[in-house]
PDB file of N, CA and C in Angstrom:
ATOM      1  N   MET A   1       0.844  -1.174   0.000  1.00 58.00           N
ATOM      2  CA  MET A   1       0.000   0.000   0.000  1.00 58.00           C
ATOM      3  C   MET A   1       0.890   1.238   0.000  1.00 58.00           C
ATOM      4  N   SER A   2       0.448   2.260  -0.715  1.00 73.00           N
ATOM      5  CA  SER A   2       1.238   3.481  -0.810  1.00 73.00           C
ATOM      6  C   SER A   2       1.211   4.244   0.513  1.00 73.00           C
ATOM      7  N   ASP A   3       2.206   5.090   0.683  1.00 82.00           N
ATOM      8  CA  ASP A   3       2.261   5.925   1.883  1.00 82.00           C
ATOM      9  C   ASP A   3       1.044   6.826   1.980  1.00 82.00           C
ATOM     10  N   LYS A   4       0.572   7.316   0.830  1.00 84.00           N
ATOM     11  CA  LYS A   4      -0.585   8.214   0.818  1.00 84.00           C
ATOM     12  C   LYS A   4      -1.848   7.484   1.281  1.00 84.00           C
ATOM     13  N   ALA A   5      -2.038   6.255   0.816  1.00 83.00           N
ATOM     14  CA  ALA A   5      -3.210   5.466   1.238  1.00 83.00           C
ATOM     15  C   ALA A   5      -3.153   5.196   2.737  1.00 83.00           C
ATOM     16  N   THR A   6      -1.972   4.869   3.237  1.00 84.00           N
ATOM     17  CA  THR A   6      -1.807   4.620   4.666  1.00 84.00           C
ATOM     18  C   THR A   6      -2.115   5.884   5.453  1.00 84.00           C
ATOM     19  N   MET A   7      -1.666   7.018   4.961  1.00 87.00           N
ATOM     20  CA  MET A   7      -1.911   8.295   5.626  1.00 87.00           C
ATOM     21  C   MET A   7      -3.411   8.610   5.672  1.00 87.00           C
ATOM     22  N   ILE A   8      -4.112   8.350   4.572  1.00 88.00           N
ATOM     23  CA  ILE A   8      -5.558   8.590   4.521  1.00 88.00           C
ATOM     24  C   ILE A   8      -6.280   7.677   5.495  1.00 88.00           C
ATOM     25  N   LYS A   9      -5.932   6.387   5.494  1.00 89.00           N
ATOM     26  CA  LYS A   9      -6.555   5.442   6.426  1.00 89.00           C
ATOM     27  C   LYS A   9      -6.331   5.883   7.869  1.00 89.00           C
ATOM     28  N   THR A  10      -5.121   6.261   8.191  1.00 89.00           N
ATOM     29  CA  THR A  10      -4.793   6.677   9.548  1.00 89.00           C
ATOM     30  C   THR A  10      -5.612   7.898   9.958  1.00 89.00           C
ATOM     31  N   LYS A  11      -5.736   8.864   9.058  1.00 92.00           N
ATOM     32  CA  LYS A  11      -6.511  10.068   9.364  1.00 92.00           C
ATOM     33  C   LYS A  11      -7.978   9.714   9.643  1.00 92.00           C
ATOM     34  N   ILE A  12      -8.560   8.871   8.810  1.00 93.00           N
ATOM     35  CA  ILE A  12      -9.963   8.492   9.002  1.00 93.00           C
ATOM     36  C   ILE A  12     -10.129   7.714  10.309  1.00 93.00           C
ATOM     37  N   LEU A  13      -9.237   6.772  10.566  1.00 94.00           N
ATOM     38  CA  LEU A  13      -9.322   5.984  11.800  1.00 94.00           C
ATOM     39  C   LEU A  13      -9.180   6.875  13.031  1.00 94.00           C
ATOM     40  N   ASN A  14      -8.335   7.896  12.962  1.00 94.00           N
ATOM     41  CA  ASN A  14      -8.205   8.842  14.079  1.00 94.00           C
ATOM     42  C   ASN A  14      -9.505   9.606  14.300  1.00 94.00           C
ATOM     43  N   GLU A  15     -10.164   9.983  13.213  1.00 96.00           N
ATOM     44  CA  GLU A  15     -11.451  10.681  13.331  1.00 96.00           C
ATOM     45  C   GLU A  15     -12.522   9.762  13.915  1.00 96.00           C
ATOM     46  N   ILE A  16     -12.497   8.497  13.533  1.00 96.00           N
ATOM     47  CA  ILE A  16     -13.444   7.527  14.100  1.00 96.00           C
ATOM     48  C   ILE A  16     -13.227   7.416  15.601  1.00 96.00           C
ATOM     49  N   GLU A  17     -11.975   7.311  16.018  1.00 96.00           N
ATOM     50  CA  GLU A  17     -11.677   7.226  17.460  1.00 96.00           C
ATOM     51  C   GLU A  17     -12.138   8.482  18.199  1.00 96.00           C
ATOM     52  N   LYS A  18     -11.913   9.651  17.602  1.00 97.00           N
ATOM     53  CA  LYS A  18     -12.359  10.899  18.238  1.00 97.00           C
ATOM     54  C   LYS A  18     -13.874  10.911  18.412  1.00 97.00           C
ATOM     55  N   GLU A  19     -14.577  10.463  17.366  1.00 97.00           N
ATOM     56  CA  GLU A  19     -16.044  10.442  17.436  1.00 97.00           C
ATOM     57  C   GLU A  19     -16.524   9.427  18.460  1.00 97.00           C
ATOM     58  N   MET A  20     -15.839   8.295  18.540  1.00 97.00           N
ATOM     59  CA  MET A  20     -16.200   7.305  19.556  1.00 97.00           C
ATOM     60  C   MET A  20     -16.060   7.910  20.949  1.00 97.00           C
ATOM     61  N   LYS A  21     -14.971   8.625  21.194  1.00 97.00           N
ATOM     62  CA  LYS A  21     -14.763   9.272  22.500  1.00 97.00           C
ATOM     63  C   LYS A  21     -15.840  10.303  22.757  1.00 97.00           C
ATOM     64  N   ARG A  22     -16.159  11.096  21.743  1.00 97.00           N
ATOM     65  CA  ARG A  22     -17.194  12.121  21.897  1.00 97.00           C
ATOM     66  C   ARG A  22     -18.538  11.502  22.274  1.00 97.00           C
ATOM     67  N   LEU A  23     -18.836  10.354  21.666  1.00 97.00           N
ATOM     68  CA  LEU A  23     -20.092   9.650  21.929  1.00 97.00           C
ATOM     69  C   LEU A  23     -20.051   8.801  23.196  1.00 97.00           C
ATOM     70  N   GLY A  24     -18.858   8.603  23.736  1.00 97.00           N
ATOM     71  CA  GLY A  24     -18.720   7.694  24.879  1.00 97.00           C
ATOM     72  C   GLY A  24     -18.884   6.247  24.452  1.00 97.00           C
ATOM     73  N   MET A  25     -18.538   5.944  23.217  1.00 97.00           N
ATOM     74  CA  MET A  25     -18.706   4.607  22.657  1.00 97.00           C
ATOM     75  C   MET A  25     -17.414   3.800  22.815  1.00 97.00           C
ATOM     76  N   SER A  26     -17.548   2.618  23.363  1.00 96.00           N
ATOM     77  CA  SER A  26     -16.390   1.736  23.520  1.00 96.00           C
ATOM     78  C   SER A  26     -16.145   0.945  22.237  1.00 96.00           C
ATOM     79  N   GLN A  27     -14.981   0.345  22.172  1.00 96.00           N
ATOM     80  CA  GLN A  27     -14.674  -0.542  21.042  1.00 96.00           C
ATOM     81  C   GLN A  27     -15.649  -1.711  21.029  1.00 96.00           C
ATOM     82  N   GLY A  28     -16.014  -2.181  22.215  1.00 96.00           N
ATOM     83  CA  GLY A  28     -16.974  -3.283  22.308  1.00 96.00           C
ATOM     84  C   GLY A  28     -18.332  -2.911  21.733  1.00 96.00           C
ATOM     85  N   GLU A  29     -18.792  -1.690  22.041  1.00 97.00           N
ATOM     86  CA  GLU A  29     -20.088  -1.222  21.519  1.00 97.00           C
ATOM     87  C   GLU A  29     -20.038  -1.072  20.008  1.00 97.00           C
ATOM     88  N   LEU A  30     -18.955  -0.502  19.491  1.00 97.00           N
ATOM     89  CA  LEU A  30     -18.820  -0.386  18.039  1.00 97.00           C
ATOM     90  C   LEU A  30     -18.834  -1.775  17.406  1.00 97.00           C
ATOM     91  N   GLY A  31     -18.111  -2.698  18.005  1.00 96.00           N
ATOM     92  CA  GLY A  31     -18.080  -4.070  17.502  1.00 96.00           C
ATOM     93  C   GLY A  31     -19.464  -4.711  17.491  1.00 96.00           C
ATOM     94  N   ARG A  32     -20.219  -4.517  18.587  1.00 97.00           N
ATOM     95  CA  ARG A  32     -21.578  -5.085  18.659  1.00 97.00           C
ATOM     96  C   ARG A  32     -22.465  -4.522  17.550  1.00 97.00           C
ATOM     97  N   ARG A  33     -22.362  -3.219  17.340  1.00 97.00           N
ATOM     98  CA  ARG A  33     -23.191  -2.588  16.305  1.00 97.00           C
ATOM     99  C   ARG A  33     -22.822  -3.061  14.904  1.00 97.00           C
ATOM    100  N   MET A  34     -21.550  -3.438  14.738  1.00 96.00           N
ATOM    101  CA  MET A  34     -21.087  -3.895  13.418  1.00 96.00           C
ATOM    102  C   MET A  34     -21.118  -5.413  13.281  1.00 96.00           C
ATOM    103  N   GLY A  35     -21.334  -6.128  14.385  1.00 96.00           N
ATOM    104  CA  GLY A  35     -21.294  -7.585  14.346  1.00 96.00           C
ATOM    105  C   GLY A  35     -19.870  -8.117  14.269  1.00 96.00           C
ATOM    106  N   VAL A  36     -18.953  -7.402  14.936  1.00 94.00           N
ATOM    107  CA  VAL A  36     -17.527  -7.736  14.914  1.00 94.00           C
ATOM    108  C   VAL A  36     -17.032  -7.822  16.354  1.00 94.00           C
ATOM    109  N   GLU A  37     -16.089  -8.703  16.608  1.00 94.00           N
ATOM    110  CA  GLU A  37     -15.512  -8.823  17.953  1.00 94.00           C
ATOM    111  C   GLU A  37     -14.734  -7.555  18.319  1.00 94.00           C
ATOM    112  N   ARG A  38     -14.764  -7.195  19.611  1.00 94.00           N
ATOM    113  CA  ARG A  38     -14.075  -6.009  20.090  1.00 94.00           C
ATOM    114  C   ARG A  38     -12.592  -6.021  19.742  1.00 94.00           C
ATOM    115  N   TYR A  39     -11.962  -7.194  19.894  1.00 92.00           N
ATOM    116  CA  TYR A  39     -10.528  -7.254  19.617  1.00 92.00           C
ATOM    117  C   TYR A  39     -10.234  -6.929  18.156  1.00 92.00           C
ATOM    118  N   ASN A  40     -11.176  -7.242  17.254  1.00 91.00           N
ATOM    119  CA  ASN A  40     -10.978  -6.871  15.847  1.00 91.00           C
ATOM    120  C   ASN A  40     -11.087  -5.361  15.657  1.00 91.00           C
ATOM    121  N   ILE A  41     -12.014  -4.723  16.357  1.00 93.00           N
ATOM    122  CA  ILE A  41     -12.124  -3.260  16.285  1.00 93.00           C
ATOM    123  C   ILE A  41     -10.803  -2.640  16.727  1.00 93.00           C
ATOM    124  N   ASN A  42     -10.249  -3.147  17.827  1.00 92.00           N
ATOM    125  CA  ASN A  42      -8.963  -2.647  18.307  1.00 92.00           C
ATOM    126  C   ASN A  42      -7.888  -2.813  17.250  1.00 92.00           C
ATOM    127  N   ARG A  43      -7.867  -3.957  16.623  1.00 90.00           N
ATOM    128  CA  ARG A  43      -6.862  -4.219  15.591  1.00 90.00           C
ATOM    129  C   ARG A  43      -7.058  -3.310  14.382  1.00 90.00           C
ATOM    130  N   TYR A  44      -8.315  -3.045  14.007  1.00 90.00           N
ATOM    131  CA  TYR A  44      -8.576  -2.143  12.887  1.00 90.00           C
ATOM    132  C   TYR A  44      -8.098  -0.726  13.212  1.00 90.00           C
ATOM    133  N   LEU A  45      -8.411  -0.275  14.440  1.00 89.00           N
ATOM    134  CA  LEU A  45      -8.013   1.072  14.833  1.00 89.00           C
ATOM    135  C   LEU A  45      -6.498   1.207  14.904  1.00 89.00           C
ATOM    136  N   ARG A  46      -5.817   0.107  15.081  1.00 84.00           N
ATOM    137  CA  ARG A  46      -4.349   0.076  15.089  1.00 84.00           C
ATOM    138  C   ARG A  46      -3.900  -0.622  13.806  1.00 84.00           C
ATOM    139  N   SER A  47      -4.329  -0.091  12.663  1.00 68.00           N
ATOM    140  CA  SER A  47      -4.176  -0.783  11.379  1.00 68.00           C
ATOM    141  C   SER A  47      -2.736  -1.125  11.030  1.00 68.00           C
ATOM    142  N   TYR A  48      -1.786  -0.538  11.735  1.00 60.00           N
ATOM    143  CA  TYR A  48      -0.410  -0.918  11.469  1.00 60.00           C
ATOM    144  C   TYR A  48      -0.155  -2.358  11.914  1.00 60.00           C
ATOM    145  N   LYS A  49      -1.012  -2.895  12.785  1.00 63.00           N
ATOM    146  CA  LYS A  49      -0.874  -4.285  13.233  1.00 63.00           C
ATOM    147  C   LYS A  49      -1.665  -5.238  12.348  1.00 63.00           C
ATOM    148  N   THR A  50      -2.822  -4.811  11.887  1.00 69.00           N
ATOM    149  CA  THR A  50      -3.694  -5.634  11.058  1.00 69.00           C
ATOM    150  C   THR A  50      -4.187  -4.791   9.901  1.00 69.00           C
ATOM    151  N   PRO A  51      -3.937  -5.225   8.670  1.00 79.00           N
ATOM    152  CA  PRO A  51      -4.453  -4.445   7.536  1.00 79.00           C
ATOM    153  C   PRO A  51      -5.977  -4.338   7.611  1.00 79.00           C
ATOM    154  N   VAL A  52      -6.493  -3.164   7.305  1.00 86.00           N
ATOM    155  CA  VAL A  52      -7.932  -2.944   7.335  1.00 86.00           C
ATOM    156  C   VAL A  52      -8.348  -2.334   5.994  1.00 86.00           C
ATOM    157  N   SER A  53      -9.414  -2.863   5.427  1.00 89.00           N
ATOM    158  CA  SER A  53      -9.863  -2.404   4.107  1.00 89.00           C
ATOM    159  C   SER A  53     -10.601  -1.069   4.226  1.00 89.00           C
ATOM    160  N   PHE A  54     -10.648  -0.354   3.111  1.00 90.00           N
ATOM    161  CA  PHE A  54     -11.423   0.881   3.086  1.00 90.00           C
ATOM    162  C   PHE A  54     -12.906   0.577   3.311  1.00 90.00           C
ATOM    163  N   ASP A  55     -13.382  -0.565   2.835  1.00 93.00           N
ATOM    164  CA  ASP A  55     -14.784  -0.945   3.079  1.00 93.00           C
ATOM    165  C   ASP A  55     -15.069  -0.996   4.572  1.00 93.00           C
ATOM    166  N   ARG A  56     -14.185  -1.621   5.327  1.00 93.00           N
ATOM    167  CA  ARG A  56     -14.376  -1.757   6.777  1.00 93.00           C
ATOM    168  C   ARG A  56     -14.276  -0.383   7.447  1.00 93.00           C
ATOM    169  N   ILE A  57     -13.346   0.441   6.987  1.00 94.00           N
ATOM    170  CA  ILE A  57     -13.201   1.777   7.558  1.00 94.00           C
ATOM    171  C   ILE A  57     -14.471   2.593   7.315  1.00 94.00           C
ATOM    172  N   PHE A  58     -15.023   2.511   6.099  1.00 95.00           N
ATOM    173  CA  PHE A  58     -16.253   3.237   5.797  1.00 95.00           C
ATOM    174  C   PHE A  58     -17.400   2.727   6.663  1.00 95.00           C
ATOM    175  N   GLU A  59     -17.463   1.423   6.883  1.00 96.00           N
ATOM    176  CA  GLU A  59     -18.501   0.852   7.739  1.00 96.00           C
ATOM    177  C   GLU A  59     -18.366   1.360   9.175  1.00 96.00           C
ATOM    178  N   MET A  60     -17.134   1.397   9.673  1.00 96.00           N
ATOM    179  CA  MET A  60     -16.897   1.898  11.027  1.00 96.00           C
ATOM    180  C   MET A  60     -17.321   3.362  11.129  1.00 96.00           C
ATOM    181  N   ALA A  61     -16.932   4.165  10.145  1.00 97.00           N
ATOM    182  CA  ALA A  61     -17.284   5.586  10.162  1.00 97.00           C
ATOM    183  C   ALA A  61     -18.798   5.771  10.154  1.00 97.00           C
ATOM    184  N   GLU A  62     -19.467   5.041   9.292  1.00 97.00           N
ATOM    185  CA  GLU A  62     -20.928   5.144   9.213  1.00 97.00           C
ATOM    186  C   GLU A  62     -21.574   4.738  10.534  1.00 97.00           C
ATOM    187  N   THR A  63     -21.049   3.723  11.164  1.00 97.00           N
ATOM    188  CA  THR A  63     -21.609   3.225  12.419  1.00 97.00           C
ATOM    189  C   THR A  63     -21.516   4.263  13.528  1.00 97.00           C
ATOM    190  N   VAL A  64     -20.459   5.078  13.532  1.00 97.00           N
ATOM    191  CA  VAL A  64     -20.342   6.122  14.560  1.00 97.00           C
ATOM    192  C   VAL A  64     -20.959   7.444  14.108  1.00 97.00           C
ATOM    193  N   GLY A  65     -21.549   7.460  12.902  1.00 97.00           N
ATOM    194  CA  GLY A  65     -22.259   8.646  12.439  1.00 97.00           C
ATOM    195  C   GLY A  65     -21.420   9.634  11.650  1.00 97.00           C
ATOM    196  N   LEU A  66     -20.304   9.177  11.107  1.00 97.00           N
ATOM    197  CA  LEU A  66     -19.459  10.047  10.291  1.00 97.00           C
ATOM    198  C   LEU A  66     -19.716   9.799   8.814  1.00 97.00           C
ATOM    199  N   ASP A  67     -19.580  10.847   8.029  1.00 96.00           N
ATOM    200  CA  ASP A  67     -19.697  10.762   6.580  1.00 96.00           C
ATOM    201  C   ASP A  67     -18.322  11.060   6.002  1.00 96.00           C
ATOM    202  N   ILE A  68     -17.864  10.248   5.074  1.00 94.00           N
ATOM    203  CA  ILE A  68     -16.557  10.436   4.451  1.00 94.00           C
ATOM    204  C   ILE A  68     -16.769  10.946   3.036  1.00 94.00           C
ATOM    205  N   ASN A  69     -16.117  12.056   2.725  1.00 91.00           N
ATOM    206  CA  ASN A  69     -16.151  12.616   1.379  1.00 91.00           C
ATOM    207  C   ASN A  69     -14.763  12.484   0.782  1.00 91.00           C
ATOM    208  N   VAL A  70     -14.708  12.094  -0.476  1.00 86.00           N
ATOM    209  CA  VAL A  70     -13.434  11.911  -1.158  1.00 86.00           C
ATOM    210  C   VAL A  70     -13.371  12.888  -2.327  1.00 86.00           C
ATOM    211  N   THR A  71     -12.245  13.542  -2.457  1.00 88.00           N
ATOM    212  CA  THR A  71     -12.030  14.457  -3.565  1.00 88.00           C
ATOM    213  C   THR A  71     -10.919  13.895  -4.439  1.00 88.00           C
ATOM    214  N   VAL A  72     -11.187  13.827  -5.721  1.00 88.00           N
ATOM    215  CA  VAL A  72     -10.186  13.370  -6.680  1.00 88.00           C
ATOM    216  C   VAL A  72      -9.913  14.533  -7.618  1.00 88.00           C
ATOM    217  N   LYS A  73      -8.653  14.855  -7.776  1.00 88.00           N
ATOM    218  CA  LYS A  73      -8.317  15.961  -8.669  1.00 88.00           C
ATOM    219  C   LYS A  73      -7.069  15.632  -9.459  1.00 88.00           C
ATOM    220  N   ARG A  74      -6.932  16.313 -10.557  1.00 89.00           N
ATOM    221  CA  ARG A  74      -5.785  16.113 -11.435  1.00 89.00           C
ATOM    222  C   ARG A  74      -4.540  16.632 -10.740  1.00 89.00           C
ATOM    223  N   LYS A  75      -3.487  15.865 -10.846  1.00 84.00           N
ATOM    224  CA  LYS A  75      -2.212  16.246 -10.269  1.00 84.00           C
ATOM    225  C   LYS A  75      -1.610  17.362 -11.123  1.00 84.00           C
ATOM    226  N   LEU A  76      -1.119  18.403 -10.467  1.00 85.00           N
ATOM    227  CA  LEU A  76      -0.501  19.505 -11.207  1.00 85.00           C
ATOM    228  C   LEU A  76       0.879  19.107 -11.678  1.00 85.00           C
ATOM    229  N   LYS A  77       1.163  19.495 -12.908  1.00 82.00           N
ATOM    230  CA  LYS A  77       2.493  19.214 -13.460  1.00 82.00           C
ATOM    231  C   LYS A  77       3.485  20.223 -12.901  1.00 82.00           C
ATOM    232  N   LYS A  78       4.681  19.745 -12.615  1.00 78.00           N
ATOM    233  CA  LYS A  78       5.732  20.644 -12.137  1.00 78.00           C
ATOM    234  C   LYS A  78       6.270  21.441 -13.319  1.00 78.00           C
ATOM    235  N   LYS A  79       6.492  22.720 -13.080  1.00 74.00           N
ATOM    236  CA  LYS A  79       7.078  23.572 -14.134  1.00 74.00           C
ATOM    237  C   LYS A  79       8.582  23.487 -14.046  1.00 74.00           C
ATOM    238  N   ASP A  80       9.222  23.458 -15.202  1.00 63.00           N
ATOM    239  CA  ASP A  80      10.702  23.383 -15.239  1.00 63.00           C
ATOM    240  C   ASP A  80      11.333  24.701 -14.919  1.00 63.00           C
TER     241      ASP A  80
END
């Protein structure tokens, strides 16, 4: 996986954790709502230990009430 993809995943996972704290939601509660074991939620949030798919990240975000918007734009060419 590219460094940029890892950076994006990390940013989203950090926002999910912040929202969980704001809601007072435990990893166990998030897991119950998603039908996933708590230890897996922990592993996803620490994705450097266990790879986590964007599908799972989007599901986690939706479960805590977050909406993810993605912007795709053309890369600017460097001028000589």
